[in-house]
């Protein structure tokens, strides 16, 4: 049977496509850069594993100095607990008896597990599941402008913190937010007001967790935050370059693809369709940037085909059978489309890693 997964030492031009390929040196540099920055500003760093879903990369992040990891789902946390991770934050409201039972089991085997809540309903479910013999750590999620989950005011945050602190099976540890990009001033005001309200109630708030890769290198603008969470920074992508948060030299992930057709002078087709490239546009008008081929635009995706408009391309576009590298708009989605990732240094394969938490959707 054909084995598409290359051994170490294989040149990239012999790797089956479509395939995400990860540059080892850029990956390591991205991890080190973020850790240095956060530490320089007196905070702890908690990387979000949603971007890579790979235990080996999370270990690199911990070795660089991260305090623990951030997961979005119980299933992800279970995978990483199985891999030996012992400090896990799940940033999602957990509801329903089946998930709560799994959360209780997870809490019994992870040394430091924490979750979030943004309503009395979520808190009541948690309080009914945990007891003083094995309490669960809970943070209040706050909406500081991101308009996703979260309590709407510092007063709401303080009131929910009281409910958590009063529950025998719960331990209130602090507050958390995933803000809108560029919202540092609003985040700081929200955190500071909440801390004052909690101090009046004699409730300690040791953790103030801020988040997001787009604002990672603006974390110093929120001095009241003790922790920052980010995910995309580890690979970076086209949207991060556009926003000015990294350069093309910081892009660790590319999708290696093959030109499978040149049906017309102004059109090419690649083998990286919607099952290899994310369909997220993120404000772009096309589905990824083909490295080194300015003007070539991936204008449509079907499941296994990526159609490239060549009308404005400068230079010679590769012919049928030749390879290109595509920078995805959004790396995080790509990680959930492949079972494994190929890593390389200088165009030579160094390792292949299983995407451990791929497809864990609950």
Coordinates of C-alpha atoms in Angstrom, one line a residue:
X1 CA 0.0 0.0 0.0
X2 CA 1.2 3.5 -0.8
X3 CA 2.4 5.4 2.2
X4 CA 2.1 9.2 1.6
X5 CA 4.0 10.1 4.8
X6 CA 7.7 10.7 4.1
X7 CA 10.7 9.6 6.2
X8 CA 13.1 12.1 7.6
X9 CA 15.6 13.2 5.0
X10 CA 13.1 13.2 2.1
X11 CA 13.2 16.3 -0.1
X12 CA 10.0 18.2 -0.1
X13 CA 9.7 17.8 -3.9
X14 CA 9.1 14.1 -3.2
X15 CA 6.3 14.7 -0.7
X16 CA 2.8 13.8 -1.9
X17 CA 0.4 16.7 -2.4
X18 CA -1.6 18.5 -1.2
X19 CA 0.3 18.6 2.1
X20 CA 0.8 21.2 4.8
X21 CA 4.5 21.6 5.4
X22 CA 5.9 23.3 8.5
X23 CA 9.2 25.1 8.6
X24 CA 11.0 24.0 11.8
X25 CA 13.1 27.2 12.1
X26 CA 10.2 29.6 11.7
X27 CA 8.1 27.6 14.1
X28 CA 10.7 27.7 16.8
X29 CA 11.3 31.4 16.2
X30 CA 7.6 32.2 16.4
X31 CA 7.4 30.3 19.7
X32 CA 10.5 32.0 21.2
X33 CA 9.5 35.5 20.0
X34 CA 6.1 35.3 21.7
X35 CA 7.4 33.9 24.9
X36 CA 10.1 36.5 25.2
X37 CA 7.7 39.3 24.6
X38 CA 5.1 38.2 27.2
X39 CA 7.7 37.5 29.8
X40 CA 9.3 40.9 29.2
X41 CA 6.0 42.5 30.2
X42 CA 5.6 40.5 33.4
X43 CA 2.8 38.2 32.2
X44 CA 2.5 34.4 31.7
X45 CA 1.8 32.9 28.4
X46 CA -0.9 30.2 27.7
X47 CA -0.9 29.2 24.0
X48 CA -4.1 28.0 22.4
X49 CA -3.6 24.6 20.9
X50 CA -6.5 25.0 18.4
X51 CA -4.1 26.2 15.8
X52 CA -1.9 23.1 15.7
X53 CA -3.7 20.4 17.8
X54 CA -0.3 18.7 18.1
X55 CA 1.1 17.5 21.4
X56 CA 4.7 17.8 20.2
X57 CA 4.3 21.5 19.4
X58 CA 2.6 22.2 22.7
X59 CA 5.5 20.6 24.4
X60 CA 7.8 23.0 22.5
X61 CA 5.7 25.9 23.8
X62 CA 5.9 24.6 27.4
X63 CA 9.7 24.1 27.1
X64 CA 9.9 27.7 25.9
X65 CA 8.2 28.8 29.1
X66 CA 4.5 28.7 28.6
X67 CA 2.6 28.2 31.9
X68 CA 0.0 25.7 30.4
X69 CA -2.3 25.3 27.4
X70 CA -5.6 26.6 26.3
X71 CA -8.2 24.2 24.7
X72 CA -11.6 25.0 23.3
X73 CA -13.4 21.7 23.9
X74 CA -13.4 18.9 26.4
X75 CA -12.4 16.5 23.6
X76 CA -9.2 18.5 22.9
X77 CA -8.5 18.7 26.6
X78 CA -8.9 14.9 26.9
X79 CA -6.5 14.3 24.1
X80 CA -3.9 16.5 25.7
X81 CA -4.4 15.1 29.2
X82 CA -3.8 11.7 27.7
X83 CA -0.5 13.1 26.3
X84 CA 0.5 14.1 29.8
X85 CA -0.4 17.8 29.9
X86 CA -1.3 18.9 33.5
X87 CA -2.3 22.6 33.3
X88 CA -5.3 23.0 30.9
X89 CA -7.8 25.9 30.5
X90 CA -11.0 25.2 28.5
X91 CA -12.4 28.5 27.2
X92 CA -15.9 27.4 26.4
X93 CA -19.2 27.2 28.3
X94 CA -19.8 23.5 29.1
X95 CA -23.4 22.4 29.3
X96 CA -25.3 19.2 29.6
X97 CA -25.0 16.1 31.7
X98 CA -22.8 14.1 29.3
X99 CA -20.2 16.8 28.9
X100 CA -20.3 17.7 32.7
X101 CA -19.6 14.0 33.5
X102 CA -16.6 14.0 31.2
X103 CA -15.4 17.3 32.7
X104 CA -15.6 15.8 36.2
X105 CA -13.5 12.8 35.1
X106 CA -11.0 15.1 33.5
X107 CA -10.7 17.2 36.6
X108 CA -9.8 14.1 38.6
X109 CA -6.8 13.4 36.5
X110 CA -5.5 16.9 35.5
X111 CA -3.6 18.7 38.2
X112 CA -4.7 22.2 37.2
X113 CA -7.9 22.3 35.1
X114 CA -10.0 25.4 34.7
X115 CA -13.1 26.4 32.7
X116 CA -15.1 29.5 32.0
X117 CA -18.7 30.5 32.6
X118 CA -20.7 33.6 31.5
X119 CA -24.2 32.9 33.0
X120 CA -25.9 31.5 36.1
X121 CA -27.1 28.6 34.0
X122 CA -23.5 27.5 33.3
X123 CA -22.5 28.0 36.9
X124 CA -25.4 26.0 38.2
X125 CA -24.5 23.1 36.0
X126 CA -20.9 23.1 37.2
X127 CA -22.0 23.5 40.8
X128 CA -24.3 20.5 40.5
X129 CA -21.5 18.4 39.2
X130 CA -18.6 19.2 41.5
X131 CA -18.2 19.0 45.2
X132 CA -15.8 20.2 47.9
X133 CA -13.9 16.9 47.7
X134 CA -12.8 17.7 44.1
X135 CA -13.5 21.3 43.3
X136 CA -13.3 22.8 39.8
X137 CA -11.6 26.1 39.0
X138 CA -13.8 28.6 37.1
X139 CA -13.2 32.0 35.5
X140 CA -15.8 34.4 34.5
X141 CA -15.7 35.2 30.8
X142 CA -16.2 38.8 29.9
X143 CA -17.3 40.5 26.7
X144 CA -14.9 43.5 26.3
X145 CA -15.9 44.3 22.7
X146 CA -15.4 41.0 20.9
X147 CA -19.2 40.4 20.9
X148 CA -19.0 36.7 21.2
X149 CA -19.5 35.1 24.7
X150 CA -19.1 36.8 28.0
X151 CA -20.9 38.9 30.6
X152 CA -21.6 42.4 29.4
X153 CA -20.5 44.6 32.4
X154 CA -18.0 44.5 35.3
X155 CA -21.1 44.4 37.6
X156 CA -22.3 41.3 35.9
X157 CA -18.8 39.8 36.2
X158 CA -18.7 40.5 39.9
X159 CA -22.2 39.1 40.5
X160 CA -21.3 35.8 38.7
X161 CA -18.0 35.6 40.6
X162 CA -20.0 35.7 43.8
X163 CA -22.1 32.8 42.7
X164 CA -19.0 30.8 41.8
X165 CA -17.3 31.6 45.1
X166 CA -20.4 30.5 47.0
X167 CA -20.6 27.1 45.4
X168 CA -18.9 24.4 47.6
X169 CA -17.6 22.5 44.5
X170 CA -16.3 25.5 42.6
X171 CA -13.3 27.7 43.0
X172 CA -13.4 31.2 41.6
X173 CA -10.0 32.1 40.1
X174 CA -10.5 35.2 38.0
X175 CA -11.7 36.6 34.8
X176 CA -11.1 36.1 31.1
X177 CA -11.7 37.8 27.8
X178 CA -11.3 37.4 24.1
X179 CA -11.5 41.0 22.9
X180 CA -11.9 42.8 19.6
X181 CA -8.6 43.5 17.8
X182 CA -7.3 46.9 19.0
X183 CA -9.5 47.0 22.0
X184 CA -6.8 47.2 24.7
X185 CA -8.1 50.4 26.3
X186 CA -11.6 48.9 26.7
X187 CA -10.1 45.6 28.1
X188 CA -8.0 47.4 30.7
X189 CA -11.0 49.5 31.8
X190 CA -13.2 46.4 32.1
X191 CA -10.6 44.5 34.1
X192 CA -9.7 47.3 36.4
X193 CA -13.4 48.0 37.2
X194 CA -14.1 44.4 37.8
X195 CA -11.1 44.0 40.2
X196 CA -12.3 47.0 42.2
X197 CA -15.8 45.5 42.5
X198 CA -14.4 42.1 43.6
X199 CA -12.1 43.8 46.1
X200 CA -15.1 45.5 47.7
X201 CA -16.7 42.0 48.1
X202 CA -13.4 40.6 49.4
X203 CA -13.1 38.2 46.5
X204 CA -9.6 37.5 45.2
X205 CA -9.1 37.7 41.4
X206 CA -5.6 36.3 40.8
X207 CA -6.1 35.4 37.1
X208 CA -6.9 38.1 34.5
X209 CA -6.6 36.4 31.2
X210 CA -6.5 38.4 27.9
X211 CA -6.2 36.8 24.5
X212 CA -5.8 36.8 20.7
X213 CA -2.9 36.5 18.3
X214 CA -3.8 39.8 16.5
X215 CA -3.2 41.7 19.8
X216 CA -0.4 39.5 21.1
X217 CA 2.3 42.1 20.8
X218 CA 0.0 44.7 22.3
X219 CA -0.5 42.8 25.5
X220 CA 1.6 45.4 27.4
X221 CA -1.3 47.8 26.8
X222 CA -3.4 45.9 29.2
X223 CA -1.3 46.1 32.4
X224 CA -4.0 44.6 34.6
X225 CA -3.9 41.3 32.7
X226 CA -1.7 38.6 34.2
X227 CA -1.9 36.2 31.3
X228 CA -2.2 36.2 27.5
X229 CA -3.5 33.5 25.3
X230 CA -2.8 33.1 21.6
X231 CA -2.8 30.4 18.9
X232 CA -2.3 31.6 15.3
X233 CA 1.1 33.1 16.1
X234 CA 2.7 29.7 16.2
X235 CA 2.3 29.2 12.4
X236 CA 1.1 32.7 11.3
X237 CA -0.9 33.1 8.1
X238 CA -1.9 35.5 5.3
X239 CA -4.3 37.4 7.5
X240 CA -1.5 38.0 10.2
X241 CA 0.8 39.3 7.5
X242 CA -1.9 41.7 6.2
X243 CA -2.5 43.0 9.7
X244 CA 1.2 43.7 10.2
X245 CA 1.7 41.2 13.1
X246 CA 4.3 39.3 11.2
X247 CA 6.2 39.2 7.9
X248 CA 6.4 36.6 5.1
X249 CA 9.6 35.4 6.8
X250 CA 7.5 34.4 9.9
X251 CA 5.1 32.1 7.9
X252 CA 5.8 28.6 9.2
X253 CA 2.9 26.8 7.4
X254 CA 2.5 26.4 3.6
X255 CA 0.3 24.1 1.6
X256 CA 2.5 22.2 -0.9
X257 CA 0.3 21.7 -4.0
X258 CA 0.7 20.5 -7.6
X259 CA -0.5 22.1 -10.8
X260 CA -2.8 19.4 -12.2
X261 CA -4.3 21.3 -15.2
X262 CA -3.7 24.3 -17.4
X263 CA -7.0 24.2 -19.3
X264 CA -6.6 27.8 -20.7
X265 CA -3.9 30.4 -20.9
X266 CA -5.4 32.4 -18.1
X267 CA -6.4 29.5 -15.8
X268 CA -4.6 26.8 -13.8
X269 CA -5.9 24.2 -11.4
X270 CA -4.2 23.0 -8.2
X271 CA -4.9 19.9 -6.2
X272 CA -5.5 21.8 -2.9
X273 CA -9.3 22.3 -2.9
X274 CA -11.6 23.0 0.0
X275 CA -10.5 19.8 1.7
X276 CA -6.9 21.2 1.9
X277 CA -7.3 25.0 2.0
X278 CA -9.8 26.7 4.3
X279 CA -12.7 28.5 2.6
X280 CA -12.4 31.3 5.1
X281 CA -11.9 34.6 3.3
X282 CA -11.2 36.8 6.3
X283 CA -11.7 39.8 4.1
X284 CA -9.6 38.6 1.2
X285 CA -11.2 38.2 -2.2
X286 CA -9.3 34.9 -2.9
X287 CA -8.5 31.7 -1.1
X288 CA -4.8 31.9 -0.4
X289 CA -1.6 33.4 -1.7
X290 CA 0.7 31.5 -4.0
X291 CA 4.2 32.2 -2.8
X292 CA 6.5 34.0 -5.3
X293 CA 3.8 34.3 -8.0
X294 CA 2.4 37.8 -7.7
X295 CA -0.9 38.3 -9.4
X296 CA -1.9 34.6 -9.4
X297 CA -5.3 34.5 -7.5
X298 CA -7.0 31.4 -6.2
X299 CA -10.5 32.4 -7.2
X300 CA -12.6 29.3 -6.4
X301 CA -12.4 26.1 -4.5
X302 CA -14.3 22.8 -5.1
X303 CA -13.5 19.8 -2.9
X304 CA -10.3 18.7 -4.7
X305 CA -9.7 21.6 -7.1
X306 CA -8.3 25.1 -6.6
X307 CA -8.9 27.3 -9.6
X308 CA -6.2 30.0 -10.2
X309 CA -6.8 33.1 -12.3
X310 CA -3.6 33.9 -14.2
X311 CA -4.7 37.1 -16.0
X312 CA -2.6 39.4 -13.8
X313 CA 0.3 37.0 -13.0
X314 CA 3.8 38.4 -13.4
X315 CA 6.4 35.9 -14.5
X316 CA 6.0 32.4 -15.7
X317 CA 3.4 30.2 -13.9
X318 CA 4.5 26.6 -13.3
X319 CA 3.3 24.0 -15.8
X320 CA 1.3 20.8 -15.2
X321 CA 3.1 18.5 -12.7
X322 CA 5.1 21.3 -11.1
X323 CA 4.8 22.4 -7.5
X324 CA 3.7 25.6 -5.7
X325 CA 3.4 26.7 -2.1
X326 CA 0.2 28.3 -0.9
X327 CA 0.0 30.5 2.2
X328 CA -3.5 29.9 3.7
X329 CA -5.7 32.7 4.7
X330 CA -6.3 31.0 8.1
X331 CA -4.0 28.3 9.4
X332 CA -6.2 27.1 12.2
X333 CA -8.8 25.5 9.9
X334 CA -6.1 23.7 7.8
X335 CA -5.0 21.8 10.9
X336 CA -8.4 20.2 11.2
X337 CA -8.3 19.0 7.5
X338 CA -5.2 16.7 7.7
X339 CA -4.3 13.7 9.8
X340 CA -0.6 14.6 9.9
X341 CA 1.7 17.5 9.2
X342 CA 5.1 17.3 7.5
X343 CA 7.9 19.3 9.1
X344 CA 11.0 20.4 7.3
X345 CA 14.3 22.3 7.6
X346 CA 15.7 23.8 4.4
X347 CA 13.3 21.9 2.2
X348 CA 14.2 18.5 3.8
X349 CA 11.7 16.5 5.9
X350 CA 12.6 16.4 9.6
X351 CA 9.6 14.6 11.0
X352 CA 5.9 13.9 10.5
X353 CA 3.5 14.6 13.4
X354 CA 0.0 13.3 13.9
X355 CA -2.6 16.1 14.4
X356 CA -3.6 14.6 17.7
X357 CA -6.8 16.5 18.4
X358 CA -8.0 16.6 14.8
X359 CA -11.7 16.1 14.3
X360 CA -12.6 16.4 18.0
X361 CA -15.8 18.3 17.7
X362 CA -17.5 18.1 21.1

